[in-house]
């Protein structure tokens, strides 16, 4: 079952590194800004290289602990997401319990004239319930950096 969470995080990480123009939303309210270094965010978006589509990922928490999930949607290049539905990319709640997920976006701005390689750090915490009823806690972290360098900033 942990393979499902690992696969979801790995898939997200691979997608991110082939993007550009990273931004995050601290509250997950579709209000995107540049870096989210200190507090992190609950939602990220970026432009997909090749298609120019806007890709968004978010963590959707739940009033019931552990019932959050990771979701993705693909919006058109103009940024219109009205016809784009969120798709869950993590396992069903009865097997994987994601309690918290945070996205940290770094390096999207030029500081003191120095261009930095944009990157996103993703952290996830939760637990897995095995078939025999054993609960196992997990903490995952991954970092993805922008593969194609963006010299336009």
mmCIF file with all atom_site columns, C-alpha atoms in Angstrom:
data_model
loop_
_atom_site.group_PDB
_atom_site.id
_atom_site.type_symbol
_atom_site.label_atom_id
_atom_site.label_alt_id
_atom_site.label_comp_id
_atom_site.label_asym_id
_atom_site.label_entity_id
_atom_site.label_seq_id
_atom_site.pdbx_PDB_ins_code
_atom_site.Cartn_x
_atom_site.Cartn_y
_atom_site.Cartn_z
_atom_site.occupancy
_atom_site.B_iso_or_equiv
_atom_site.pdbx_formal_charge
_atom_site.auth_seq_id
_atom_site.auth_comp_id
_atom_site.auth_asym_id
_atom_site.auth_atom_id
_atom_site.pdbx_PDB_model_num
ATOM 1   C CA . UNK A 1 1   ? 0.000   0.000  0.000   1.00 0.00 ? 1   UNK A CA 1
ATOM 2   C CA . UNK A 1 2   ? 2.890   2.386  0.697   1.00 0.00 ? 2   UNK A CA 1
ATOM 3   C CA . UNK A 1 3   ? 3.822   1.772  -2.928  1.00 0.00 ? 3   UNK A CA 1
ATOM 4   C CA . UNK A 1 4   ? 0.669   3.670  -3.936  1.00 0.00 ? 4   UNK A CA 1
ATOM 5   C CA . UNK A 1 5   ? 1.641   6.748  -1.909  1.00 0.00 ? 5   UNK A CA 1
ATOM 6   C CA . UNK A 1 6   ? 5.226   6.517  -3.110  1.00 0.00 ? 6   UNK A CA 1
ATOM 7   C CA . UNK A 1 7   ? 3.997   6.215  -6.703  1.00 0.00 ? 7   UNK A CA 1
ATOM 8   C CA . UNK A 1 8   ? 1.717   9.256  -6.311  1.00 0.00 ? 8   UNK A CA 1
ATOM 9   C CA . UNK A 1 9   ? 4.540   11.378 -4.856  1.00 0.00 ? 9   UNK A CA 1
ATOM 10  C CA . UNK A 1 10  ? 7.016   10.112 -7.481  1.00 0.00 ? 10  UNK A CA 1
ATOM 11  C CA . UNK A 1 11  ? 4.572   10.850 -10.309 1.00 0.00 ? 11  UNK A CA 1
ATOM 12  C CA . UNK A 1 12  ? 3.985   14.339 -8.942  1.00 0.00 ? 12  UNK A CA 1
ATOM 13  C CA . UNK A 1 13  ? 7.752   14.880 -8.639  1.00 0.00 ? 13  UNK A CA 1
ATOM 14  C CA . UNK A 1 14  ? 8.411   13.770 -12.218 1.00 0.00 ? 14  UNK A CA 1
ATOM 15  C CA . UNK A 1 15  ? 5.660   16.040 -13.524 1.00 0.00 ? 15  UNK A CA 1
ATOM 16  C CA . UNK A 1 16  ? 6.984   19.033 -11.595 1.00 0.00 ? 16  UNK A CA 1
ATOM 17  C CA . UNK A 1 17  ? 10.522  18.855 -12.907 1.00 0.00 ? 17  UNK A CA 1
ATOM 18  C CA . UNK A 1 18  ? 9.259   19.168 -16.477 1.00 0.00 ? 18  UNK A CA 1
ATOM 19  C CA . UNK A 1 19  ? 7.499   22.419 -15.723 1.00 0.00 ? 19  UNK A CA 1
ATOM 20  C CA . UNK A 1 20  ? 8.194   26.118 -15.333 1.00 0.00 ? 20  UNK A CA 1
ATOM 21  C CA . UNK A 1 21  ? 6.598   29.193 -13.733 1.00 0.00 ? 21  UNK A CA 1
ATOM 22  C CA . UNK A 1 22  ? 5.991   27.527 -10.350 1.00 0.00 ? 22  UNK A CA 1
ATOM 23  C CA . UNK A 1 23  ? 3.642   29.190 -7.888  1.00 0.00 ? 23  UNK A CA 1
ATOM 24  C CA . UNK A 1 24  ? 1.850   28.063 -4.766  1.00 0.00 ? 24  UNK A CA 1
ATOM 25  C CA . UNK A 1 25  ? -1.282  28.792 -2.789  1.00 0.00 ? 25  UNK A CA 1
ATOM 26  C CA . UNK A 1 26  ? -0.736  28.877 0.959   1.00 0.00 ? 26  UNK A CA 1
ATOM 27  C CA . UNK A 1 27  ? -4.379  28.196 1.843   1.00 0.00 ? 27  UNK A CA 1
ATOM 28  C CA . UNK A 1 28  ? -5.317  26.024 -1.142  1.00 0.00 ? 28  UNK A CA 1
ATOM 29  C CA . UNK A 1 29  ? -7.791  28.683 -2.297  1.00 0.00 ? 29  UNK A CA 1
ATOM 30  C CA . UNK A 1 30  ? -6.507  29.071 -5.897  1.00 0.00 ? 30  UNK A CA 1
ATOM 31  C CA . UNK A 1 31  ? -4.829  32.364 -4.913  1.00 0.00 ? 31  UNK A CA 1
ATOM 32  C CA . UNK A 1 32  ? -1.355  31.674 -6.304  1.00 0.00 ? 32  UNK A CA 1
ATOM 33  C CA . UNK A 1 33  ? 1.814   33.649 -5.610  1.00 0.00 ? 33  UNK A CA 1
ATOM 34  C CA . UNK A 1 34  ? 5.538   32.953 -6.113  1.00 0.00 ? 34  UNK A CA 1
ATOM 35  C CA . UNK A 1 35  ? 7.648   31.313 -3.422  1.00 0.00 ? 35  UNK A CA 1
ATOM 36  C CA . UNK A 1 36  ? 6.172   29.588 -0.358  1.00 0.00 ? 36  UNK A CA 1
ATOM 37  C CA . UNK A 1 37  ? 9.276   29.111 1.739   1.00 0.00 ? 37  UNK A CA 1
ATOM 38  C CA . UNK A 1 38  ? 8.398   29.572 5.399   1.00 0.00 ? 38  UNK A CA 1
ATOM 39  C CA . UNK A 1 39  ? 4.896   28.123 5.724   1.00 0.00 ? 39  UNK A CA 1
ATOM 40  C CA . UNK A 1 40  ? 4.568   26.096 2.568   1.00 0.00 ? 40  UNK A CA 1
ATOM 41  C CA . UNK A 1 41  ? 1.295   25.741 0.719   1.00 0.00 ? 41  UNK A CA 1
ATOM 42  C CA . UNK A 1 42  ? -1.549  23.302 0.127   1.00 0.00 ? 42  UNK A CA 1
ATOM 43  C CA . UNK A 1 43  ? -1.683  23.792 -3.638  1.00 0.00 ? 43  UNK A CA 1
ATOM 44  C CA . UNK A 1 44  ? 0.856   24.342 -6.434  1.00 0.00 ? 44  UNK A CA 1
ATOM 45  C CA . UNK A 1 45  ? 0.645   25.150 -10.103 1.00 0.00 ? 45  UNK A CA 1
ATOM 46  C CA . UNK A 1 46  ? 3.092   25.364 -12.958 1.00 0.00 ? 46  UNK A CA 1
ATOM 47  C CA . UNK A 1 47  ? 3.228   25.543 -16.728 1.00 0.00 ? 47  UNK A CA 1
ATOM 48  C CA . UNK A 1 48  ? 3.851   22.199 -18.435 1.00 0.00 ? 48  UNK A CA 1
ATOM 49  C CA . UNK A 1 49  ? 6.738   22.351 -20.907 1.00 0.00 ? 49  UNK A CA 1
ATOM 50  C CA . UNK A 1 50  ? 5.654   21.332 -24.406 1.00 0.00 ? 50  UNK A CA 1
ATOM 51  C CA . UNK A 1 51  ? 1.891   21.762 -24.057 1.00 0.00 ? 51  UNK A CA 1
ATOM 52  C CA . UNK A 1 52  ? 1.887   25.033 -22.073 1.00 0.00 ? 52  UNK A CA 1
ATOM 53  C CA . UNK A 1 53  ? -1.037  23.642 -20.039 1.00 0.00 ? 53  UNK A CA 1
ATOM 54  C CA . UNK A 1 54  ? -1.339  24.757 -16.436 1.00 0.00 ? 54  UNK A CA 1
ATOM 55  C CA . UNK A 1 55  ? -0.955  21.791 -14.070 1.00 0.00 ? 55  UNK A CA 1
ATOM 56  C CA . UNK A 1 56  ? -2.239  22.039 -10.506 1.00 0.00 ? 56  UNK A CA 1
ATOM 57  C CA . UNK A 1 57  ? -1.771  19.727 -7.531  1.00 0.00 ? 57  UNK A CA 1
ATOM 58  C CA . UNK A 1 58  ? -3.437  20.089 -4.174  1.00 0.00 ? 58  UNK A CA 1
ATOM 59  C CA . UNK A 1 59  ? -3.845  18.360 -0.872  1.00 0.00 ? 59  UNK A CA 1
ATOM 60  C CA . UNK A 1 60  ? -7.459  18.141 0.207   1.00 0.00 ? 60  UNK A CA 1
ATOM 61  C CA . UNK A 1 61  ? -7.773  17.678 3.941   1.00 0.00 ? 61  UNK A CA 1
ATOM 62  C CA . UNK A 1 62  ? -10.829 16.378 5.701   1.00 0.00 ? 62  UNK A CA 1
ATOM 63  C CA . UNK A 1 63  ? -12.618 17.157 8.962   1.00 0.00 ? 63  UNK A CA 1
ATOM 64  C CA . UNK A 1 64  ? -12.024 13.473 9.686   1.00 0.00 ? 64  UNK A CA 1
ATOM 65  C CA . UNK A 1 65  ? -8.326  12.929 10.460  1.00 0.00 ? 65  UNK A CA 1
ATOM 66  C CA . UNK A 1 66  ? -6.464  10.998 7.805   1.00 0.00 ? 66  UNK A CA 1
ATOM 67  C CA . UNK A 1 67  ? -9.027  11.293 5.059   1.00 0.00 ? 67  UNK A CA 1
ATOM 68  C CA . UNK A 1 68  ? -7.102  13.754 2.940   1.00 0.00 ? 68  UNK A CA 1
ATOM 69  C CA . UNK A 1 69  ? -5.971  12.965 -0.574  1.00 0.00 ? 69  UNK A CA 1
ATOM 70  C CA . UNK A 1 70  ? -3.709  14.256 -3.332  1.00 0.00 ? 70  UNK A CA 1
ATOM 71  C CA . UNK A 1 71  ? -5.443  15.621 -6.420  1.00 0.00 ? 71  UNK A CA 1
ATOM 72  C CA . UNK A 1 72  ? -4.357  16.867 -9.854  1.00 0.00 ? 72  UNK A CA 1
ATOM 73  C CA . UNK A 1 73  ? -6.019  18.823 -12.621 1.00 0.00 ? 73  UNK A CA 1
ATOM 74  C CA . UNK A 1 74  ? -4.909  20.050 -16.033 1.00 0.00 ? 74  UNK A CA 1
ATOM 75  C CA . UNK A 1 75  ? -6.072  23.481 -17.160 1.00 0.00 ? 75  UNK A CA 1
ATOM 76  C CA . UNK A 1 76  ? -5.774  25.015 -20.616 1.00 0.00 ? 76  UNK A CA 1
ATOM 77  C CA . UNK A 1 77  ? -2.786  27.239 -21.493 1.00 0.00 ? 77  UNK A CA 1
ATOM 78  C CA . UNK A 1 78  ? -4.756  30.436 -20.804 1.00 0.00 ? 78  UNK A CA 1
ATOM 79  C CA . UNK A 1 79  ? -5.158  29.287 -17.200 1.00 0.00 ? 79  UNK A CA 1
ATOM 80  C CA . UNK A 1 80  ? -8.903  28.658 -17.475 1.00 0.00 ? 80  UNK A CA 1
ATOM 81  C CA . UNK A 1 81  ? -9.648  25.729 -15.177 1.00 0.00 ? 81  UNK A CA 1
ATOM 82  C CA . UNK A 1 82  ? -13.441 25.916 -15.343 1.00 0.00 ? 82  UNK A CA 1
ATOM 83  C CA . UNK A 1 83  ? -13.770 22.679 -17.335 1.00 0.00 ? 83  UNK A CA 1
ATOM 84  C CA . UNK A 1 84  ? -10.938 20.851 -15.593 1.00 0.00 ? 84  UNK A CA 1
ATOM 85  C CA . UNK A 1 85  ? -11.968 18.342 -12.944 1.00 0.00 ? 85  UNK A CA 1
ATOM 86  C CA . UNK A 1 86  ? -9.765  17.379 -10.014 1.00 0.00 ? 86  UNK A CA 1
ATOM 87  C CA . UNK A 1 87  ? -8.596  13.751 -10.164 1.00 0.00 ? 87  UNK A CA 1
ATOM 88  C CA . UNK A 1 88  ? -7.442  11.876 -7.071  1.00 0.00 ? 88  UNK A CA 1
ATOM 89  C CA . UNK A 1 89  ? -3.985  10.332 -7.499  1.00 0.00 ? 89  UNK A CA 1
ATOM 90  C CA . UNK A 1 90  ? -3.680  8.685  -4.072  1.00 0.00 ? 90  UNK A CA 1
ATOM 91  C CA . UNK A 1 91  ? -5.130  5.425  -2.743  1.00 0.00 ? 91  UNK A CA 1
ATOM 92  C CA . UNK A 1 92  ? -8.608  5.051  -1.255  1.00 0.00 ? 92  UNK A CA 1
ATOM 93  C CA . UNK A 1 93  ? -9.088  6.338  2.297   1.00 0.00 ? 93  UNK A CA 1
ATOM 94  C CA . UNK A 1 94  ? -9.645  2.877  3.780   1.00 0.00 ? 94  UNK A CA 1
ATOM 95  C CA . UNK A 1 95  ? -6.026  1.878  3.116   1.00 0.00 ? 95  UNK A CA 1
ATOM 96  C CA . UNK A 1 96  ? -3.943  5.071  3.093   1.00 0.00 ? 96  UNK A CA 1
ATOM 97  C CA . UNK A 1 97  ? -4.515  7.931  5.490   1.00 0.00 ? 97  UNK A CA 1
ATOM 98  C CA . UNK A 1 98  ? -2.772  11.177 4.482   1.00 0.00 ? 98  UNK A CA 1
ATOM 99  C CA . UNK A 1 99  ? -2.950  13.608 7.380   1.00 0.00 ? 99  UNK A CA 1
ATOM 100 C CA . UNK A 1 100 ? -0.885  16.460 5.986   1.00 0.00 ? 100 UNK A CA 1
ATOM 101 C CA . UNK A 1 101 ? 0.866   17.439 2.779   1.00 0.00 ? 101 UNK A CA 1
ATOM 102 C CA . UNK A 1 102 ? 2.785   20.648 2.187   1.00 0.00 ? 102 UNK A CA 1
ATOM 103 C CA . UNK A 1 103 ? 4.412   22.136 -0.915  1.00 0.00 ? 103 UNK A CA 1
ATOM 104 C CA . UNK A 1 104 ? 7.397   24.478 -0.535  1.00 0.00 ? 104 UNK A CA 1
ATOM 105 C CA . UNK A 1 105 ? 8.203   26.523 -3.655  1.00 0.00 ? 105 UNK A CA 1
ATOM 106 C CA . UNK A 1 106 ? 11.674  28.096 -3.754  1.00 0.00 ? 106 UNK A CA 1
ATOM 107 C CA . UNK A 1 107 ? 13.793  30.001 -6.249  1.00 0.00 ? 107 UNK A CA 1
ATOM 108 C CA . UNK A 1 108 ? 11.077  31.458 -8.460  1.00 0.00 ? 108 UNK A CA 1
ATOM 109 C CA . UNK A 1 109 ? 12.335  35.015 -8.030  1.00 0.00 ? 109 UNK A CA 1
ATOM 110 C CA . UNK A 1 110 ? 15.646  36.636 -8.851  1.00 0.00 ? 110 UNK A CA 1
ATOM 111 C CA . UNK A 1 111 ? 17.363  37.684 -5.608  1.00 0.00 ? 111 UNK A CA 1
ATOM 112 C CA . UNK A 1 112 ? 20.137  40.280 -5.754  1.00 0.00 ? 112 UNK A CA 1
ATOM 113 C CA . UNK A 1 113 ? 20.518  39.680 -9.476  1.00 0.00 ? 113 UNK A CA 1
ATOM 114 C CA . UNK A 1 114 ? 21.213  35.979 -8.958  1.00 0.00 ? 114 UNK A CA 1
ATOM 115 C CA . UNK A 1 115 ? 19.077  33.448 -10.806 1.00 0.00 ? 115 UNK A CA 1
ATOM 116 C CA . UNK A 1 116 ? 18.372  30.340 -8.818  1.00 0.00 ? 116 UNK A CA 1
ATOM 117 C CA . UNK A 1 117 ? 17.153  26.965 -10.038 1.00 0.00 ? 117 UNK A CA 1
ATOM 118 C CA . UNK A 1 118 ? 13.445  26.845 -9.109  1.00 0.00 ? 118 UNK A CA 1
ATOM 119 C CA . UNK A 1 119 ? 12.481  23.834 -7.025  1.00 0.00 ? 119 UNK A CA 1
ATOM 120 C CA . UNK A 1 120 ? 9.615   22.380 -5.062  1.00 0.00 ? 120 UNK A CA 1
ATOM 121 C CA . UNK A 1 121 ? 9.870   20.383 -1.857  1.00 0.00 ? 121 UNK A CA 1
ATOM 122 C CA . UNK A 1 122 ? 6.901   18.139 -1.074  1.00 0.00 ? 122 UNK A CA 1
ATOM 123 C CA . UNK A 1 123 ? 6.325   16.646 2.373   1.00 0.00 ? 123 UNK A CA 1
ATOM 124 C CA . UNK A 1 124 ? 3.581   14.172 3.307   1.00 0.00 ? 124 UNK A CA 1
ATOM 125 C CA . UNK A 1 125 ? 2.603   12.554 6.605   1.00 0.00 ? 125 UNK A CA 1
ATOM 126 C CA . UNK A 1 126 ? 0.083   9.865  7.305   1.00 0.00 ? 126 UNK A CA 1
ATOM 127 C CA . UNK A 1 127 ? -0.472  6.223  8.056   1.00 0.00 ? 127 UNK A CA 1
ATOM 128 C CA . UNK A 1 128 ? -1.238  2.956  6.324   1.00 0.00 ? 128 UNK A CA 1
ATOM 129 C CA . UNK A 1 129 ? -3.630  0.313  7.567   1.00 0.00 ? 129 UNK A CA 1
ATOM 130 C CA . UNK A 1 130 ? -2.610  -3.191 6.508   1.00 0.00 ? 130 UNK A CA 1
ATOM 131 C CA . UNK A 1 131 ? -5.020  -6.068 5.956   1.00 0.00 ? 131 UNK A CA 1
ATOM 132 C CA . UNK A 1 132 ? -4.238  -7.489 9.404   1.00 0.00 ? 132 UNK A CA 1
ATOM 133 C CA . UNK A 1 133 ? -5.168  -4.156 11.038  1.00 0.00 ? 133 UNK A CA 1
ATOM 134 C CA . UNK A 1 134 ? -1.635  -2.970 11.724  1.00 0.00 ? 134 UNK A CA 1
ATOM 135 C CA . UNK A 1 135 ? -1.254  0.802  11.484  1.00 0.00 ? 135 UNK A CA 1
ATOM 136 C CA . UNK A 1 136 ? 2.100   2.105  10.227  1.00 0.00 ? 136 UNK A CA 1
ATOM 137 C CA . UNK A 1 137 ? 2.956   5.822  10.249  1.00 0.00 ? 137 UNK A CA 1
ATOM 138 C CA . UNK A 1 138 ? 4.961   7.344  7.399   1.00 0.00 ? 138 UNK A CA 1
ATOM 139 C CA . UNK A 1 139 ? 6.668   10.605 6.531   1.00 0.00 ? 139 UNK A CA 1
ATOM 140 C CA . UNK A 1 140 ? 7.812   11.286 2.969   1.00 0.00 ? 140 UNK A CA 1
ATOM 141 C CA . UNK A 1 141 ? 9.764   14.142 1.439   1.00 0.00 ? 141 UNK A CA 1
ATOM 142 C CA . UNK A 1 142 ? 10.934  14.750 -2.098  1.00 0.00 ? 142 UNK A CA 1
ATOM 143 C CA . UNK A 1 143 ? 12.515  17.654 -3.939  1.00 0.00 ? 143 UNK A CA 1
ATOM 144 C CA . UNK A 1 144 ? 12.112  18.433 -7.634  1.00 0.00 ? 144 UNK A CA 1
ATOM 145 C CA . UNK A 1 145 ? 14.008  21.106 -9.486  1.00 0.00 ? 145 UNK A CA 1
ATOM 146 C CA . UNK A 1 146 ? 13.079  22.623 -12.801 1.00 0.00 ? 146 UNK A CA 1
ATOM 147 C CA . UNK A 1 147 ? 14.753  20.648 -15.537 1.00 0.00 ? 147 UNK A CA 1
ATOM 148 C CA . UNK A 1 148 ? 14.682  23.148 -18.413 1.00 0.00 ? 148 UNK A CA 1
ATOM 149 C CA . UNK A 1 149 ? 16.394  26.326 -17.227 1.00 0.00 ? 149 UNK A CA 1
ATOM 150 C CA . UNK A 1 150 ? 14.220  29.420 -17.433 1.00 0.00 ? 150 UNK A CA 1
ATOM 151 C CA . UNK A 1 151 ? 16.451  32.315 -18.506 1.00 0.00 ? 151 UNK A CA 1
ATOM 152 C CA . UNK A 1 152 ? 13.482  34.610 -19.111 1.00 0.00 ? 152 UNK A CA 1
ATOM 153 C CA . UNK A 1 153 ? 13.256  35.599 -15.434 1.00 0.00 ? 153 UNK A CA 1
#
